[in-house]
Structure formats: structure tokens, C-alpha cells
């Protein structure tokens, strides 16, 4: 029988999980992981930047902000046919989920209609769909839901206290409001953050605390390790110690046991052994394909070889309604 999902985590409890002996932490995370998920299946997603660069926001990690000179080539919203071609190629290369990202603060309605058309076509290919387009109003969330979008990605990025060090052009509450609009229309939330931005362990705990204490756990939790991009204020940030990254994944898995935990940005500089530890800690999704949005990702052949070496299989996409986690509704888990 599953324990009820908790939404009342205190910071000291989360920090205590981080402080467990590594083997104890891994055992707890892996034990819970097996109650909710197939321990040898990893979901394979592909990202596509459908509108690149020239973003008015000042997120200190981001190569797409217009405020930093990162040498990025700015690109307008991609034509529908090109998106469909890329989605079909991703599916043929083994992806079951396709995530479209746009460097917007928030979409204009006329652009949102174009994205809605993309969602319809990508879904028709049999792919699970996700989009990340910035802040949404309630009616924009409804437009995406009506188009059949499965998940909306909008990250909290870091703890409430550290947030102001990273972004000044929108506040934490703006992010919470967008997430509420997404939940209210019945779409699944994909919400996580970035570690390795110079934050403390308490901030990493604070990010996970904020995520788990949302009115509903995110259905999907991307954990990104900062990709240090030249020209951004965080270009010289010290790389997060590898075991601390694994601990972050494990604590996310323990606090949000039913969620998909996605090993997201930062894999290009991770060894196979580190990635294997992340899977053991409860990560069960990766981004596959030579690029994330604008930065690099491991070679597709390297991923294939890693899956073979670890005996991992690719999991199908999840297009079930939002309250269902591995066949169990939150209500059933709580009962
Ligand atoms: N503009 C929209 C927004 O910010 O909501 C959507 C696109 S934005 C690039 C999506 C997410 O990518 C960000 O929330 C951030 O967590 C992640 N990201 C961006 N740059 C990154 C980097 N250098 N390293 C790791 N993650 C990054
Ligand atoms: C998320 O949390 N990570 C992905 C996805 N959501 C959109 C994006 C990572 C972007 C890394 C930097 C880049 O490639 O531009
Ligand atoms: Fe813009 Fe999103 Fe990058 Fe922030 S993370 S600068 S909002 S593209």
C-alpha cells in the first residue's frame, strides 16, 4: 500500500534527507521508485527550440536572453511543417515524447494559435506532447489544453530565497500563477529546476520543498544541472559535485514518488557511471537527440549503448489524464 503523498514538507526534513548516508539515501529512493515505476524503463524525450533567442527576460543561466552576448543565432517561430518533420524524426529515433520550447516571456495569442496547431500535429504522430513557452494566462492554458497538449513545462528553477539572485524580470509568484492555470485546466505540470548555480544545499532542498508542497505534485520534475554558457553571468559557476547532484535526484524521488523525474540538462558532461547512479536514484526520463534547446546533449549512439549496457528499455509516452500516476490516482494513493 502506498503512503499518502505529502504536501507539508518542512525545510529541515528535506535537508535531513540530503544528509543521509549515501547508501541509505539511495536505498530509500530506489525502494520507492520500484513501488511506483518500472525500475528498468526510462522514458525518452526530444526537445526542439521552436523560437530561439532574443528573450527579454534576464535568467542568469540562459543563453537565450537578449541581455547576454552568447553568440546565439536568433530564430523566429519555426514553420509548422518543419516542426512536424523534426517530431517525426524524433519518433523514428525512439522518442515517445516531444517538447517544444520558445524563448518568450509569455506567448502572444496569435503565436499561441500557431503553437496549438503544432501540438495537434505532433500529437497525431502518436507522441506525448509538452511545451514550454513562458508565462500563460488562464485562457492561454485552455487553448493549449484544447489542442491536446499533455504537459506544460514551467520551472521554479531554484528556492524562493535564491531566486532573486538568478532572475529579476519575473517573480516566484508569477511562476506559481502559471502553474495554477495549467493545473486548473487539467493539463499535467512539468516543473523542476536547475542546480549548480552557486546555490546552497538548503536552496536545493528549498526547490524540492516548493515543488512537493504545490497543491498537486508536478507530474514531471526536470532536474537540470547547469550548462555553463559563455557570455551568461553563470558562465564561470563552479560545477556541482557529482554525488550532490545524485542526492538531489534521490530526494526528489522520495518526496514526489509518483512523478516522472527527468535527468535533463547537463548530461553531456556526465560519465556513464554518474548517469547510472542518477537512474538508481530514481531518474526515469532523459532528453535524447544531439541538442537540448540550444546547447549540446550526448550523441544518440552513446545513449543507445548506455541503455544496452544497463539493460534499460525505453518507456512509452504517457498521455493518460493528469491525476493518474502509474495507474493509481492521487485520491487512491491518499485513501
Ligand atoms: N522561456 C520559457 C521559460 O523560461 O519558461 C521556456 C524556455 S526556458 C529555456 C526552459 C527552461 O530551460 C528554464 O526554465 C531553465 O530551467 C532551463 N534552462 C535554460 N538554460 C539552462 C542552462 N544553461 N542550464 C540548465 N537549464 C537551463
Ligand atoms: C527543462 O527543465 N529542461 C529543458 C526543458 N525543460 C525545456 C531545457 C534545458 C535547456 C538547456 C539549455 C539550452 O539548451 O538552451
Ligand atoms: Fe527567456 Fe526562458 Fe531563457 Fe529565461 S529561461 S531568458 S524566460 S528563454
Short mmCIF file of C-alpha atoms and ligand atoms in Angstrom, two decimals:
data_model
loop_
_atom_site.label_atom_id
_atom_site.label_comp_id
_atom_site.label_asym_id
_atom_site.label_seq_id
_atom_site.Cartn_x
_atom_site.Cartn_y
_atom_site.Cartn_z
CA UNK A 1 0.00 0.00 0.00
CA UNK A 2 1.31 3.43 -0.92
CA UNK A 3 1.88 6.10 1.73
CA UNK A 4 -0.21 9.26 1.15
CA UNK A 5 1.61 11.82 -0.98
CA UNK A 6 2.83 14.64 1.27
CA UNK A 7 2.43 18.36 0.63
CA UNK A 8 3.63 19.61 4.02
CA UNK A 9 7.39 19.20 3.92
CA UNK A 10 9.46 21.34 6.28
CA UNK A 11 12.88 22.53 5.16
CA UNK A 12 14.72 20.73 7.97
CA UNK A 13 13.13 17.41 6.98
CA UNK A 14 14.27 17.85 3.39
CA UNK A 15 17.79 18.83 4.44
CA UNK A 16 17.83 15.72 6.67
CA UNK A 17 17.15 13.57 3.59
CA UNK A 18 20.09 15.23 1.80
CA UNK A 19 22.27 14.47 4.84
CA UNK A 20 21.53 10.73 4.96
CA UNK A 21 24.47 8.39 4.37
CA UNK A 22 24.64 7.98 0.58
CA UNK A 23 23.78 4.28 0.62
CA UNK A 24 20.77 4.80 2.87
CA UNK A 25 19.52 7.63 0.66
CA UNK A 26 19.92 5.53 -2.49
CA UNK A 27 18.17 2.55 -0.88
CA UNK A 28 15.16 4.65 0.16
CA UNK A 29 14.91 6.32 -3.22
CA UNK A 30 15.24 3.09 -5.19
CA UNK A 31 12.74 1.27 -2.92
CA UNK A 32 10.10 3.96 -3.52
CA UNK A 33 10.98 4.14 -7.18
CA UNK A 34 10.16 0.43 -7.55
CA UNK A 35 6.78 0.85 -5.84
CA UNK A 36 5.67 3.39 -8.41
CA UNK A 37 7.67 2.73 -11.57
CA UNK A 38 9.36 0.08 -13.66
CA UNK A 39 12.94 0.33 -12.39
CA UNK A 40 14.44 -0.67 -15.75
CA UNK A 41 12.41 1.59 -18.03
CA UNK A 42 13.44 5.13 -18.93
CA UNK A 43 11.25 7.50 -20.90
CA UNK A 44 12.93 9.10 -23.92
CA UNK A 45 12.02 12.68 -24.84
CA UNK A 46 13.27 15.00 -27.56
CA UNK A 47 13.40 18.78 -27.32
CA UNK A 48 13.02 21.30 -30.10
CA UNK A 49 13.53 25.03 -29.86
CA UNK A 50 10.68 26.40 -31.98
CA UNK A 51 11.65 30.05 -31.36
CA UNK A 52 15.20 30.82 -30.40
CA UNK A 53 16.90 33.70 -28.59
CA UNK A 54 16.13 37.42 -28.21
CA UNK A 55 14.23 36.75 -24.99
CA UNK A 56 13.51 39.88 -22.90
CA UNK A 57 14.00 38.03 -19.57
CA UNK A 58 17.25 38.11 -17.60
CA UNK A 59 17.57 34.49 -16.33
CA UNK A 60 21.27 34.39 -15.41
CA UNK A 61 21.78 30.85 -16.71
CA UNK A 62 20.17 31.27 -20.09
CA UNK A 63 21.92 31.54 -23.46
CA UNK A 64 18.68 32.86 -24.99
CA UNK A 65 18.37 36.09 -23.02
CA UNK A 66 18.79 39.17 -25.24
CA UNK A 67 20.77 40.75 -22.40
CA UNK A 68 23.80 38.48 -22.75
CA UNK A 69 26.11 38.11 -25.71
CA UNK A 70 26.28 34.34 -26.16
CA UNK A 71 26.75 34.30 -29.93
CA UNK A 72 23.42 32.53 -30.36
CA UNK A 73 21.67 32.75 -33.73
CA UNK A 74 18.21 34.25 -33.21
CA UNK A 75 15.40 32.41 -35.00
CA UNK A 76 11.73 33.31 -35.46
CA UNK A 77 8.89 30.89 -34.79
CA UNK A 78 9.51 27.76 -36.85
CA UNK A 79 7.03 26.89 -39.61
CA UNK A 80 4.57 24.12 -38.75
CA UNK A 81 5.84 21.73 -41.43
CA UNK A 82 9.41 21.92 -40.09
CA UNK A 83 8.24 21.14 -36.56
CA UNK A 84 6.32 18.11 -37.81
CA UNK A 85 9.35 16.87 -39.75
CA UNK A 86 11.51 17.17 -36.63
CA UNK A 87 8.90 15.44 -34.46
CA UNK A 88 8.59 12.55 -36.90
CA UNK A 89 12.39 12.17 -36.96
CA UNK A 90 12.46 12.19 -33.15
CA UNK A 91 9.79 9.48 -33.03
CA UNK A 92 11.65 7.40 -35.60
CA UNK A 93 14.81 7.76 -33.48
CA UNK A 94 12.97 6.26 -30.49
CA UNK A 95 11.44 9.24 -28.65
CA UNK A 96 7.92 8.86 -27.22
CA UNK A 97 7.65 12.47 -26.07
CA UNK A 98 8.30 15.73 -27.89
CA UNK A 99 8.82 19.00 -26.06
CA UNK A 100 8.64 22.35 -27.87
CA UNK A 101 10.40 25.32 -26.28
CA UNK A 102 10.13 29.01 -27.12
CA UNK A 103 12.24 31.88 -25.79
CA UNK A 104 9.30 34.03 -24.78
CA UNK A 105 8.43 35.84 -21.56
CA UNK A 106 4.85 34.85 -22.43
CA UNK A 107 3.32 33.98 -25.80
CA UNK A 108 1.23 36.41 -27.86
CA UNK A 109 -2.18 34.95 -28.67
CA UNK A 110 -1.51 34.86 -32.41
CA UNK A 111 1.69 32.88 -31.77
CA UNK A 112 -0.10 30.61 -29.33
CA UNK A 113 -2.58 29.63 -32.04
CA UNK A 114 0.37 28.57 -34.20
CA UNK A 115 1.79 26.51 -31.33
CA UNK A 116 -1.65 24.93 -30.77
CA UNK A 117 -1.57 23.78 -34.41
CA UNK A 118 1.88 22.27 -33.81
CA UNK A 119 0.60 20.43 -30.73
CA UNK A 120 -2.28 18.92 -32.74
CA UNK A 121 0.04 17.65 -35.47
CA UNK A 122 2.71 16.32 -33.13
CA UNK A 123 0.10 14.51 -31.06
CA UNK A 124 -1.32 12.99 -34.24
CA UNK A 125 2.07 11.31 -34.73
CA UNK A 126 1.39 9.38 -31.52
CA UNK A 127 3.83 11.39 -29.44
CA UNK A 128 3.24 12.65 -25.92
CA UNK A 129 3.42 16.44 -26.13
CA UNK A 130 4.99 19.06 -23.90
CA UNK A 131 5.54 22.79 -24.43
CA UNK A 132 7.45 25.48 -22.57
CA UNK A 133 6.56 28.97 -23.74
CA UNK A 134 6.87 31.17 -20.65
CA UNK A 135 4.04 32.57 -18.53
CA UNK A 136 0.47 31.68 -19.52
CA UNK A 137 -2.88 33.28 -18.75
CA UNK A 138 -5.82 31.05 -17.82
CA UNK A 139 -7.30 31.30 -21.33
CA UNK A 140 -3.95 30.50 -22.96
CA UNK A 141 -3.67 27.38 -20.82
CA UNK A 142 -7.16 26.41 -22.00
CA UNK A 143 -6.16 26.92 -25.66
CA UNK A 144 -3.25 24.51 -25.22
CA UNK A 145 -5.41 22.01 -23.35
CA UNK A 146 -7.98 22.13 -26.16
CA UNK A 147 -5.22 21.44 -28.67
CA UNK A 148 -4.43 18.25 -26.74
CA UNK A 149 -1.21 19.31 -25.02
CA UNK A 150 -0.32 16.68 -22.41
CA UNK A 151 2.19 18.60 -20.26
CA UNK A 152 3.20 22.22 -19.80
CA UNK A 153 6.76 22.84 -18.58
CA UNK A 154 7.32 25.83 -16.34
CA UNK A 155 10.12 25.57 -13.79
CA UNK A 156 10.50 27.12 -10.35
CA UNK A 157 14.24 26.94 -11.11
CA UNK A 158 15.53 27.33 -7.51
CA UNK A 159 14.47 28.04 -3.92
CA UNK A 160 12.30 31.10 -3.19
CA UNK A 161 15.24 32.73 -1.31
CA UNK A 162 17.86 32.21 -4.04
CA UNK A 163 15.51 33.10 -6.91
CA UNK A 164 16.29 36.84 -6.76
CA UNK A 165 19.98 36.11 -7.41
CA UNK A 166 19.07 34.50 -10.74
CA UNK A 167 16.09 36.33 -12.24
CA UNK A 168 14.74 39.85 -11.73
CA UNK A 169 12.22 40.18 -14.57
CA UNK A 170 9.52 37.91 -13.12
CA UNK A 171 8.86 36.70 -9.60
CA UNK A 172 8.24 33.34 -7.96
CA UNK A 173 4.54 34.11 -7.62
CA UNK A 174 4.26 34.69 -11.40
CA UNK A 175 5.53 31.14 -11.87
CA UNK A 176 3.13 29.73 -9.30
CA UNK A 177 0.26 31.53 -11.05
CA UNK A 178 1.11 29.98 -14.42
CA UNK A 179 1.34 26.54 -12.81
CA UNK A 180 -2.10 27.07 -11.23
CA UNK A 181 -3.60 27.94 -14.63
CA UNK A 182 -2.09 24.78 -16.11
CA UNK A 183 -3.44 22.59 -13.29
CA UNK A 184 -6.85 24.27 -13.36
CA UNK A 185 -7.48 23.32 -16.98
CA UNK A 186 -6.45 19.72 -16.24
CA UNK A 187 -3.10 19.67 -18.02
CA UNK A 188 -0.17 17.90 -16.47
CA UNK A 189 2.53 20.05 -14.94
CA UNK A 190 6.20 19.58 -15.74
CA UNK A 191 8.05 21.65 -13.16
CA UNK A 192 11.55 21.42 -11.78
CA UNK A 193 14.69 23.46 -11.62
CA UNK A 194 18.40 23.89 -12.12
CA UNK A 195 21.17 23.01 -9.70
CA UNK A 196 24.80 24.07 -9.86
CA UNK A 197 24.05 27.81 -9.97
CA UNK A 198 26.06 28.57 -6.82
CA UNK A 199 23.10 27.80 -4.55
CA UNK A 200 23.46 26.12 -1.15
CA UNK A 201 22.21 22.68 -0.17
CA UNK A 202 19.40 24.42 1.70
CA UNK A 203 18.40 26.09 -1.59
CA UNK A 204 18.33 22.74 -3.37
CA UNK A 205 16.18 21.43 -0.52
CA UNK A 206 14.04 24.58 -0.80
CA UNK A 207 13.43 24.00 -4.51
CA UNK A 208 12.25 20.42 -3.86
CA UNK A 209 10.21 21.59 -0.86
CA UNK A 210 8.45 24.22 -3.02
CA UNK A 211 7.74 21.62 -5.72
CA UNK A 212 6.40 18.94 -3.36
CA UNK A 213 4.29 21.44 -1.42
CA UNK A 214 2.42 22.64 -4.52
CA UNK A 215 -1.33 21.82 -4.37
CA UNK A 216 -0.56 18.77 -6.52
CA UNK A 217 2.90 17.31 -7.07
CA UNK A 218 4.18 18.09 -10.55
CA UNK A 219 3.53 15.09 -12.79
CA UNK A 220 7.02 15.57 -14.15
CA UNK A 221 10.08 17.05 -12.43
CA UNK A 222 13.02 18.00 -14.65
CA UNK A 223 16.27 18.28 -12.71
CA UNK A 224 18.77 20.25 -14.77
CA UNK A 225 22.46 20.53 -13.97
CA UNK A 226 23.52 23.99 -15.13
CA UNK A 227 25.06 24.08 -18.58
CA UNK A 228 27.62 26.85 -18.18
CA UNK A 229 27.29 29.00 -21.29
CA UNK A 230 29.96 31.60 -22.19
CA UNK A 231 28.54 35.12 -22.07
CA UNK A 232 25.95 34.37 -19.36
CA UNK A 233 26.52 35.61 -15.78
CA UNK A 234 26.82 31.97 -14.66
CA UNK A 235 29.45 31.00 -17.22
CA UNK A 236 32.07 30.53 -14.50
CA UNK A 237 29.84 28.90 -11.87
CA UNK A 238 31.60 26.00 -10.13
CA UNK A 239 30.28 22.63 -11.28
CA UNK A 240 28.06 20.92 -8.71
CA UNK A 241 29.76 17.95 -7.08
CA UNK A 242 28.52 14.74 -8.70
CA UNK A 243 27.22 12.98 -5.57
CA UNK A 244 25.33 16.11 -4.56
CA UNK A 245 23.60 16.00 -7.94
CA UNK A 246 22.67 12.34 -7.40
CA UNK A 247 21.41 13.20 -3.92
CA UNK A 248 19.16 15.89 -5.42
CA UNK A 249 17.61 13.31 -7.77
CA UNK A 250 17.15 10.83 -4.91
CA UNK A 251 15.46 13.38 -2.63
CA UNK A 252 13.16 14.44 -5.50
CA UNK A 253 12.21 10.78 -6.00
CA UNK A 254 11.47 10.29 -2.28
CA UNK A 255 9.38 13.46 -1.97
CA UNK A 256 7.48 13.06 -5.26
CA UNK A 257 7.41 9.28 -5.71
CA UNK A 258 4.78 9.15 -8.46
CA UNK A 259 6.33 11.86 -10.66
CA UNK A 260 8.49 11.33 -13.69
CA UNK A 261 11.91 12.62 -12.61
CA UNK A 262 13.77 13.79 -15.67
CA UNK A 263 17.56 13.78 -15.88
CA UNK A 264 17.54 16.89 -18.04
CA UNK A 265 20.24 19.43 -18.97
CA UNK A 266 23.86 18.66 -18.16
CA UNK A 267 24.15 15.03 -19.31
CA UNK A 268 26.72 15.88 -21.97
CA UNK A 269 29.41 16.30 -19.32
CA UNK A 270 28.32 13.33 -17.19
CA UNK A 271 30.05 9.96 -17.28
CA UNK A 272 28.04 6.80 -17.91
CA UNK A 273 28.67 5.87 -14.28
CA UNK A 274 27.19 9.13 -13.00
CA UNK A 275 24.12 8.71 -15.21
CA UNK A 276 23.71 5.13 -13.94
CA UNK A 277 23.70 6.46 -10.37
CA UNK A 278 21.04 9.00 -11.38
CA UNK A 279 18.84 6.16 -12.71
CA UNK A 280 19.42 4.22 -9.50
CA UNK A 281 18.41 7.33 -7.52
CA UNK A 282 15.10 7.39 -9.40
CA UNK A 283 15.56 9.40 -12.59
CA UNK A 284 13.36 7.79 -15.25
CA UNK A 285 13.49 10.08 -18.26
CA UNK A 286 16.16 11.65 -20.44
CA UNK A 287 16.33 14.06 -23.34
CA UNK A 288 17.61 12.28 -26.43
CA UNK A 289 18.99 13.93 -29.57
CA UNK A 290 22.09 15.92 -30.34
CA UNK A 291 20.70 19.17 -28.93
CA UNK A 292 18.65 20.23 -25.91
CA UNK A 293 17.20 23.62 -26.92
CA UNK A 294 20.39 25.44 -27.90
CA UNK A 295 23.14 23.52 -26.10
CA UNK A 296 24.64 20.08 -26.64
CA UNK A 297 23.45 16.66 -25.48
CA UNK A 298 25.14 13.23 -25.64
CA UNK A 299 25.40 11.50 -29.04
CA UNK A 300 22.38 9.35 -29.77
CA UNK A 301 24.70 6.37 -30.25
CA UNK A 302 26.18 6.89 -26.77
CA UNK A 303 22.67 6.81 -25.28
CA UNK A 304 21.81 3.64 -27.15
CA UNK A 305 25.00 2.00 -25.87
CA UNK A 306 24.31 3.17 -22.31
CA UNK A 307 20.78 1.71 -22.35
CA UNK A 308 22.18 -1.58 -23.64
CA UNK A 309 24.94 -1.70 -21.01
CA UNK A 310 22.45 -1.01 -18.21
CA UNK A 311 19.66 -3.23 -19.57
CA UNK A 312 17.31 -0.25 -19.76
CA UNK A 313 14.31 -0.14 -22.05
CA UNK A 314 12.55 2.92 -23.48
CA UNK A 315 9.19 3.56 -21.84
CA UNK A 316 6.13 4.56 -23.90
CA UNK A 317 4.78 8.12 -23.64
CA UNK A 318 2.16 8.99 -21.05
CA UNK A 319 -0.98 10.54 -22.46
CA UNK A 320 -3.26 9.45 -19.59
CA UNK A 321 -5.28 12.08 -17.68
CA UNK A 322 -3.35 14.20 -15.19
CA UNK A 323 -4.30 12.69 -11.84
CA UNK A 324 -3.28 9.19 -12.83
CA UNK A 325 0.20 8.14 -11.75
CA UNK A 326 1.29 4.68 -12.81
CA UNK A 327 -2.35 3.60 -12.88
CA UNK A 328 -3.14 5.00 -9.42
CA UNK A 329 -4.94 8.27 -8.85
CA UNK A 330 -3.76 10.67 -6.14
CA UNK A 331 -7.10 10.05 -4.43
CA UNK A 332 -6.45 6.29 -4.37
CA UNK A 333 -2.94 6.83 -3.05
CA UNK A 334 -4.31 9.04 -0.25
CA UNK A 335 -7.07 6.53 0.66
N1 LIG B 1 11.17 30.86 -21.92
C1 LIG B 1 10.43 29.85 -21.27
C2 LIG B 1 10.64 29.85 -19.76
O1 LIG B 1 11.68 30.27 -19.29
O2 LIG B 1 9.72 29.40 -19.06
C3 LIG B 1 10.70 28.45 -21.81
C4 LIG B 1 12.10 28.06 -22.25
S1 LIG B 1 13.35 28.01 -20.97
C5 LIG B 1 14.82 27.86 -21.92
C6 LIG B 1 13.09 26.42 -20.21
C7 LIG B 1 13.98 26.04 -19.05
O3 LIG B 1 15.27 25.67 -19.52
C8 LIG B 1 14.28 27.06 -17.99
O4 LIG B 1 13.24 27.21 -17.05
C9 LIG B 1 15.51 26.51 -17.32
O5 LIG B 1 15.15 25.74 -16.20
C10 LIG B 1 16.14 25.63 -18.41
N2 LIG B 1 17.48 26.13 -18.80
C11 LIG B 1 17.73 27.22 -19.56
N3 LIG B 1 19.06 27.42 -19.70
C12 LIG B 1 19.67 26.44 -18.99
C13 LIG B 1 21.03 26.11 -18.73
N4 LIG B 1 22.03 26.86 -19.20
N5 LIG B 1 21.29 25.03 -17.98
C14 LIG B 1 20.29 24.28 -17.47
N6 LIG B 1 18.98 24.54 -17.69
C15 LIG B 1 18.66 25.60 -18.43
C1 LIG B 2 13.84 21.76 -18.64
O1 LIG B 2 13.68 21.86 -17.41
N1 LIG B 2 14.99 21.49 -19.23
C2 LIG B 2 14.85 21.53 -20.67
C3 LIG B 2 13.31 21.66 -20.85
N2 LIG B 2 12.85 21.89 -19.51
C4 LIG B 2 12.76 22.64 -21.75
C5 LIG B 2 15.62 22.66 -21.29
C6 LIG B 2 17.08 22.67 -20.96
C7 LIG B 2 17.71 23.79 -21.71
C8 LIG B 2 19.20 23.81 -21.57
C9 LIG B 2 19.81 24.98 -22.23
C10 LIG B 2 19.64 25.03 -23.72
O2 LIG B 2 19.85 24.01 -24.43
O3 LIG B 2 19.36 26.11 -24.25
FE1 LIG B 3 13.89 33.63 -21.64
FE2 LIG B 3 13.16 31.24 -20.73
FE3 LIG B 3 15.76 31.83 -21.17
FE4 LIG B 3 14.51 32.98 -19.14
S1 LIG B 3 14.89 30.78 -19.41
S2 LIG B 3 15.86 34.02 -20.63
S3 LIG B 3 12.48 33.24 -19.99
S4 LIG B 3 14.17 31.67 -22.71
#
